[in-house]
Protein backbone atom coordinates (compact mmCIF):
# COMPACT_ATOMS: atom_id res chain seq x y z
CA MET A 1 -26.33 4.04 -41.04
CA LYS A 2 -24.57 3.75 -44.62
CA LYS A 3 -22.14 6.72 -44.06
CA LEU A 4 -21.45 5.38 -40.65
CA PHE A 5 -20.67 1.99 -42.33
CA LYS A 6 -18.69 3.37 -45.08
CA PHE A 7 -16.65 5.76 -42.25
CA LEU A 8 -15.97 2.34 -40.25
CA CYS A 9 -14.60 0.83 -43.53
CA ILE A 10 -12.17 3.25 -43.68
CA PHE A 11 -11.08 3.70 -40.15
CA PHE A 12 -10.34 0.12 -40.11
CA ILE A 13 -8.32 0.37 -43.53
CA VAL A 14 -6.48 2.74 -42.42
CA ILE A 15 -5.65 1.58 -38.40
CA SER A 16 -4.59 -1.98 -40.58
CA PHE A 17 -1.41 -0.05 -42.06
CA SER A 18 -1.13 2.08 -38.66
CA ILE A 19 -0.51 -0.36 -35.90
CA THR A 20 2.49 -2.17 -36.06
CA ASN A 21 2.77 -3.31 -32.67
CA VAL A 22 1.22 -4.50 -29.65
CA PHE A 23 1.24 -2.35 -26.21
CA ALA A 24 -0.58 -2.80 -22.70
CA TRP A 25 0.19 -2.02 -19.05
CA SER A 26 4.05 -2.39 -18.79
CA THR A 27 5.43 -4.64 -15.71
CA HIS A 28 2.67 -7.04 -15.57
CA GLY A 29 4.47 -9.43 -13.13
CA LYS A 30 5.47 -6.19 -10.69
CA VAL A 31 1.81 -4.75 -10.56
CA THR A 32 0.48 -8.52 -10.24
CA TYR A 33 2.38 -9.06 -7.25
CA GLN A 34 1.77 -6.00 -5.43
CA ILE A 35 -2.13 -7.52 -5.90
CA ILE A 36 -1.43 -10.85 -4.77
CA TYR A 37 1.50 -11.01 -2.42
CA ASP A 38 -0.83 -11.30 0.86
CA ILE A 39 -3.06 -13.76 -0.49
CA ASP A 40 -2.95 -16.51 2.34
CA TRP A 41 -3.92 -19.46 0.54
CA LEU A 42 -1.48 -18.81 -2.18
CA ASN A 43 1.32 -18.03 0.07
CA LYS A 44 0.77 -21.27 1.29
CA LEU A 45 2.30 -23.07 -2.01
CA SER A 46 5.67 -22.19 -1.27
CA ASN A 47 7.07 -25.53 -2.20
CA ILE A 48 6.07 -26.37 -5.84
CA THR A 49 8.26 -28.49 -8.15
CA ILE A 50 9.06 -27.05 -11.19
CA THR A 51 8.43 -29.65 -13.81
CA GLU A 52 8.83 -30.00 -17.80
CA TYR A 53 6.39 -28.95 -20.34
CA THR A 54 4.20 -31.70 -21.05
CA TYR A 55 1.10 -30.43 -22.73
CA LYS A 56 1.08 -30.85 -26.44
CA ASP A 57 -1.53 -33.84 -26.09
CA ILE A 58 -4.21 -31.09 -25.09
CA GLU A 59 -2.80 -27.80 -26.81
CA THR A 60 -5.14 -26.78 -29.41
CA GLU A 61 -3.86 -23.21 -30.08
CA PRO A 62 -0.59 -22.55 -32.03
CA TYR A 63 2.50 -20.74 -31.00
CA ASN A 64 4.91 -18.41 -32.48
CA PRO A 65 7.38 -21.14 -34.33
CA GLU A 66 10.30 -19.29 -32.84
CA PHE A 67 9.00 -19.25 -29.33
CA GLU A 68 10.59 -21.38 -26.84
CA ILE A 69 9.86 -21.84 -23.25
CA GLU A 70 11.73 -20.74 -20.65
CA TYR A 71 12.14 -21.70 -17.04
CA ARG A 72 13.19 -18.39 -15.21
CA ASP A 73 12.19 -19.09 -11.85
CA GLY A 74 14.96 -22.53 -11.51
CA PRO A 75 15.69 -25.28 -13.45
CA ILE A 76 13.40 -28.24 -13.90
CA GLY A 77 13.20 -30.69 -10.88
CA GLY A 78 14.11 -27.45 -8.49
CA THR A 79 11.45 -25.92 -6.57
CA THR A 80 9.66 -22.39 -6.61
CA SER A 81 6.58 -20.81 -5.29
CA ALA A 82 3.28 -19.77 -6.87
CA LEU A 83 3.68 -16.08 -5.89
CA LYS A 84 6.79 -16.32 -7.73
CA ILE A 85 5.36 -18.21 -10.90
CA LEU A 86 2.74 -15.57 -11.19
CA SER A 87 5.17 -12.75 -10.52
CA ILE A 88 7.18 -13.88 -13.26
CA TYR A 89 4.87 -15.72 -16.07
CA THR A 90 2.14 -12.92 -16.02
CA ASP A 91 4.73 -11.28 -18.74
CA GLU A 92 5.07 -14.48 -20.81
CA PRO A 93 2.94 -13.83 -23.38
CA ASP A 94 4.71 -10.70 -24.36
CA TRP A 95 7.71 -12.91 -24.93
CA GLU A 96 7.05 -13.09 -28.65
CA MET A 97 4.41 -16.08 -27.86
CA ASP A 98 1.80 -14.88 -30.37
CA GLN A 99 4.01 -13.35 -33.11
CA ASN A 100 4.52 -14.72 -36.76
CA LEU A 101 1.18 -16.41 -36.91
CA LYS A 102 -1.66 -16.86 -39.27
CA LEU A 103 -4.88 -16.96 -37.37
CA SER A 104 -7.48 -14.57 -39.15
CA PRO A 105 -7.67 -12.54 -42.16
CA PHE A 106 -8.53 -9.81 -40.09
CA GLN A 107 -5.49 -9.91 -37.96
CA LYS A 108 -4.16 -7.06 -40.04
CA ILE A 109 -6.48 -4.26 -38.32
CA THR A 110 -5.06 -5.49 -34.81
CA GLY A 111 -1.51 -5.19 -35.90
CA GLY A 112 -0.82 -8.71 -36.75
CA SER A 113 -1.39 -12.14 -34.83
CA SER A 114 -0.26 -11.04 -31.29
CA GLY A 115 -2.26 -8.02 -31.77
CA TRP A 116 -5.25 -10.38 -32.73
CA ARG A 117 -4.53 -12.10 -29.61
CA HIS A 118 -4.11 -9.34 -27.19
CA GLN A 119 -6.63 -6.98 -28.17
CA TYR A 120 -10.34 -6.78 -28.46
CA PHE A 121 -11.39 -3.87 -30.75
CA ILE A 122 -14.92 -2.89 -30.19
CA THR A 123 -17.05 -0.44 -32.34
CA LEU A 124 -20.65 -0.05 -34.00
CA PHE A 125 -21.76 0.18 -30.37
CA GLY A 126 -20.25 -3.06 -29.83
CA ILE A 127 -21.50 -4.81 -33.07
CA ILE A 128 -17.89 -5.28 -34.49
CA ARG A 129 -15.65 -7.05 -32.28
CA LEU A 130 -12.30 -7.85 -33.62
CA GLY A 131 -9.27 -9.76 -31.52
CA LYS A 132 -9.00 -12.71 -29.35
CA ALA A 133 -8.30 -11.61 -25.95
CA PRO A 134 -11.18 -12.73 -24.03
CA ASP A 135 -10.79 -16.45 -25.62
CA ARG A 136 -7.31 -16.54 -25.16
CA ALA A 137 -7.54 -15.59 -21.27
CA HIS A 138 -10.27 -18.35 -21.63
CA TYR A 139 -8.20 -21.19 -23.61
CA PHE A 140 -5.07 -20.69 -20.71
CA TYR A 141 -7.46 -20.89 -17.68
CA ASN A 142 -8.97 -24.11 -18.96
CA LEU A 143 -5.32 -25.30 -19.58
CA ALA A 144 -4.45 -24.19 -15.86
CA LEU A 145 -7.45 -26.47 -14.62
CA LYS A 146 -6.56 -29.23 -16.74
CA ALA A 147 -2.80 -29.36 -15.37
CA PHE A 148 -3.99 -28.73 -11.94
CA ASP A 149 -6.34 -31.72 -12.46
CA ARG A 150 -2.98 -33.84 -13.32
CA GLY A 151 -1.43 -32.98 -10.10
CA ASP A 152 0.67 -30.45 -11.74
CA LEU A 153 0.57 -27.23 -9.35
CA TYR A 154 3.60 -25.71 -11.38
CA TRP A 155 2.10 -25.65 -15.04
CA GLY A 156 -1.46 -24.87 -13.22
CA PHE A 157 0.12 -21.75 -12.09
CA ARG A 158 2.04 -21.02 -14.76
CA PHE A 159 -0.95 -21.61 -17.58
CA PHE A 160 -3.26 -19.09 -14.74
CA ALA A 161 -0.70 -16.43 -15.54
CA ARG A 162 -0.88 -16.34 -18.97
CA SER A 163 -4.68 -16.08 -18.59
CA LEU A 164 -4.16 -13.31 -16.47
CA HIS A 165 -2.20 -11.28 -18.68
CA TYR A 166 -4.55 -11.28 -21.39
CA LEU A 167 -7.37 -10.04 -18.72
CA GLU A 168 -4.80 -7.42 -17.70
CA ASP A 169 -4.60 -6.29 -21.13
CA LEU A 170 -8.21 -5.61 -21.81
CA THR A 171 -8.10 -3.40 -18.76
CA GLN A 172 -5.72 -1.09 -20.88
CA PRO A 173 -8.09 1.28 -22.85
CA LEU A 174 -5.83 1.51 -25.86
CA HIS A 175 -6.48 -2.02 -26.29
CA SER A 176 -10.17 -1.78 -27.01
CA PHE A 177 -9.94 1.17 -29.45
CA PRO A 178 -6.68 2.09 -30.57
CA LEU A 179 -6.76 5.38 -32.30
CA PRO A 180 -10.06 8.12 -32.09
CA TYR A 181 -11.73 8.93 -35.03
CA SER A 182 -10.57 12.54 -35.13
CA PHE A 183 -7.06 10.98 -35.32
CA VAL A 184 -7.86 9.28 -38.29
CA LEU A 185 -9.80 12.04 -39.83
CA LYS A 186 -7.23 14.43 -39.77
CA ASN A 187 -4.50 12.04 -41.14
CA ILE A 188 -6.12 9.90 -43.38
CA LEU A 189 -3.64 10.35 -46.43
CA ASN A 190 -0.55 9.76 -44.03
CA PHE A 191 -0.40 6.35 -43.17
CA ASN A 192 3.13 6.69 -42.22
CA GLY A 193 1.82 10.00 -39.67
CA LEU A 194 -1.04 7.91 -38.25
CA ILE A 195 1.50 5.27 -37.40
CA LYS A 196 3.66 7.30 -35.50
CA ILE A 197 0.95 9.14 -33.87
CA GLY A 198 -0.40 5.94 -32.82
CA GLU A 199 2.82 4.97 -31.29
CA ASN A 200 3.51 7.85 -29.33
CA HIS A 201 0.21 7.90 -27.50
CA HIS A 202 1.04 4.05 -26.95
CA TYR A 203 4.66 4.28 -25.73
CA ALA A 204 4.14 7.37 -23.71
CA LEU A 205 1.69 5.89 -21.51
CA GLU A 206 3.02 2.46 -21.15
CA ASP A 207 6.56 4.21 -20.28
CA TYR A 208 5.02 6.33 -17.68
CA GLN A 209 2.90 4.21 -16.30
CA GLU A 210 5.76 1.94 -15.82
CA VAL A 211 8.00 4.32 -13.83
CA GLN A 212 5.40 5.36 -11.58
CA ILE A 213 4.91 1.43 -10.45
CA ASP A 214 8.80 1.12 -10.50
CA ILE A 215 9.48 4.37 -8.04
CA LEU A 216 6.15 2.49 -6.09
CA ARG A 217 3.93 5.75 -5.45
CA ASN A 218 1.92 5.01 -2.77
CA ASP A 219 -0.97 6.92 -4.85
CA TYR A 220 -0.67 4.37 -7.54
CA LEU A 221 -0.11 1.07 -5.53
CA GLU A 222 -2.96 2.53 -3.20
CA LYS A 223 -5.33 1.65 -6.12
CA LEU A 224 -3.67 -1.88 -6.23
CA TYR A 225 -4.56 -2.50 -2.72
CA THR A 226 -7.87 -3.39 -3.07
CA ASN A 227 -10.20 -6.34 -1.97
CA GLU A 228 -13.01 -5.69 -4.27
CA THR A 229 -13.82 -7.81 -7.19
CA PHE A 230 -16.30 -7.85 -9.91
CA ASN A 231 -19.68 -9.94 -10.16
CA VAL A 232 -18.32 -12.01 -12.53
CA HIS A 233 -18.34 -15.86 -12.85
CA THR A 234 -16.41 -16.79 -15.73
CA ILE A 235 -12.90 -15.62 -16.91
CA ARG A 236 -14.07 -15.07 -20.81
CA ARG A 237 -16.89 -13.04 -19.45
CA LEU A 238 -14.73 -11.09 -17.25
CA GLY A 239 -12.27 -10.20 -20.25
CA ILE A 240 -15.40 -9.01 -22.35
CA LEU A 241 -16.72 -6.62 -19.73
CA ASN A 242 -13.28 -5.52 -19.24
CA ALA A 243 -12.81 -4.26 -22.70
CA PHE A 244 -16.18 -2.58 -22.72
CA ARG A 245 -15.17 -0.83 -19.66
CA ALA A 246 -11.82 0.55 -20.72
CA ARG A 247 -13.35 1.27 -24.13
CA ARG A 248 -15.32 4.04 -22.36
CA ASP A 249 -11.78 6.14 -21.99
CA SER A 250 -9.75 5.63 -24.75
CA GLY A 251 -10.53 8.64 -26.27
CA LYS A 252 -9.83 10.48 -23.03
CA PHE A 253 -6.00 9.49 -22.81
CA PHE A 254 -5.46 10.90 -26.28
CA LYS A 255 -6.97 14.44 -25.29
CA ILE A 256 -5.05 14.20 -21.67
CA GLN A 257 -2.07 13.24 -22.89
CA GLU A 258 -1.80 16.05 -25.54
CA LYS A 259 -2.14 18.36 -22.63
CA PHE A 260 0.31 16.63 -20.62
CA PHE A 261 3.22 15.73 -22.85
CA GLY A 262 2.27 18.47 -25.28
CA LYS A 263 1.47 18.93 -28.73
CA GLU A 264 4.69 17.20 -29.53
CA ILE A 265 3.15 13.64 -28.75
CA ASN A 266 1.54 13.84 -32.23
CA ASN A 267 4.64 14.51 -33.93
CA LYS A 268 4.71 12.43 -37.25
CA SER A 269 8.23 11.51 -37.03
CA GLY A 270 8.21 10.23 -33.32
CA PHE A 271 7.93 11.20 -29.88
CA THR A 272 9.42 9.59 -26.97
CA ILE A 273 9.67 10.36 -23.18
CA ASN A 274 12.36 10.28 -21.29
CA LYS A 275 11.68 8.14 -17.94
CA ASP A 276 13.98 9.79 -15.81
CA ASP A 277 12.31 12.90 -15.79
CA TYR A 278 9.28 11.29 -14.27
CA ARG A 279 10.83 9.89 -11.37
CA LYS A 280 10.49 12.63 -9.53
CA SER A 281 8.01 15.31 -8.78
CA ILE A 282 7.16 18.02 -11.66
CA GLU A 283 5.63 20.82 -12.65
CA ASN A 284 2.53 20.26 -14.83
CA GLU A 285 -0.73 21.23 -14.42
CA TYR A 286 -2.45 18.47 -16.12
CA GLN A 287 -0.23 15.22 -14.33
CA LYS A 288 -3.38 14.94 -11.47
CA GLU A 289 -5.89 14.51 -14.10
CA TYR A 290 -3.62 12.13 -16.16
CA ASP A 291 -2.48 10.34 -13.11
CA GLU A 292 -6.47 10.08 -11.75
CA LEU A 293 -7.06 8.73 -14.89
CA ILE A 294 -4.81 6.09 -15.53
CA LYS A 295 -5.47 4.98 -11.59
CA ILE A 296 -8.96 4.22 -12.57
CA HIS A 297 -7.95 1.82 -15.01
CA LEU A 298 -5.33 0.47 -12.42
CA THR A 299 -7.58 0.04 -9.93
CA ASN A 300 -9.90 -2.08 -12.48
CA PHE A 301 -6.58 -4.24 -13.29
CA ALA A 302 -6.42 -4.71 -9.51
CA LYS A 303 -10.12 -5.74 -9.15
CA THR A 304 -9.80 -7.91 -12.08
CA VAL A 305 -6.84 -10.07 -10.43
CA ASN A 306 -8.90 -10.29 -7.75
CA THR A 307 -11.79 -11.75 -9.31
CA ALA A 308 -9.66 -14.18 -11.53
CA PHE A 309 -8.19 -15.50 -8.21
CA LYS A 310 -11.54 -15.92 -6.41
CA ILE A 311 -12.75 -17.97 -9.68
CA LEU A 312 -9.82 -20.14 -9.22
CA GLN A 313 -10.20 -20.64 -5.64
CA ASN A 314 -13.32 -21.58 -5.89
CA ASP A 315 -12.60 -24.42 -8.91
CA LEU A 316 -9.78 -25.61 -7.00
CA LEU A 317 -11.72 -25.81 -3.42
CA LYS A 318 -14.48 -27.91 -5.71
CA MET A 319 -11.50 -29.99 -7.33
CA GLY A 320 -9.92 -30.78 -3.75
CA ILE A 321 -6.77 -28.74 -4.46
CA LEU A 322 -7.25 -26.63 -1.61
CA ASP A 323 -8.58 -27.04 2.03
């Protein structure tokens, strides 16, 4: 146990230098739209007034001092729909909302304040957990309920969109364990090289997944068209279970990406893919294996959204907001 503890200390010291950015699934809004566009009760809420943000009195968590609230669905006083709000603002937490903050003495391990809020690192069989993504999902869900209670449907759904973002982040395996131990051991004296390896794998996964959604690949979209849910009844618990579920496959992504993209993905001077190369059929013997692994977690993404909507629907029924 002493040797394991010593190794984990070294591991976290190293990745504290190696993680400089936060990555997750690309295009939260596009993927979320594919899952929710045909929810009947949601589509009935198609004439929502865009209201000004008036929640400083109940907000307890800070934002990036440079973050400014944008209204991308129209001007204040205009109208929008619940579907449009959710399709736009599930991306909002990635608009530098969580950067430039001092939240924890351990946030450097997760890549800074944004990483601290968007990730949930799990190691030592779950004894060590770093990050606040499940808490952020819970926080914004509670704000959503408070907005709905005020009769403010616009900010109710906008806060709910933010909550969804953190839940969705937690279905991405590299948000629960960023680098396999083997990579750290091989590059323990080369911090800059380790940074690049981590970035290479994260960007490659993100860029490849984004293209498959952009081109509306049927086998990818089919994984999103599910009515299945998880047997979970609270938002925070849903986030935590997502992280543990995703954690199991984090190492598999590094292995299959080495095969699919080639050993060049471990180039310590950097590696990027040309997205256009993956907009058409390619001949790669590992593509099917890679696709299937990604689709497992996109299915979990869809089940997570469905579960969160089920929780929200039940709460809105209790509040008398839905018939």
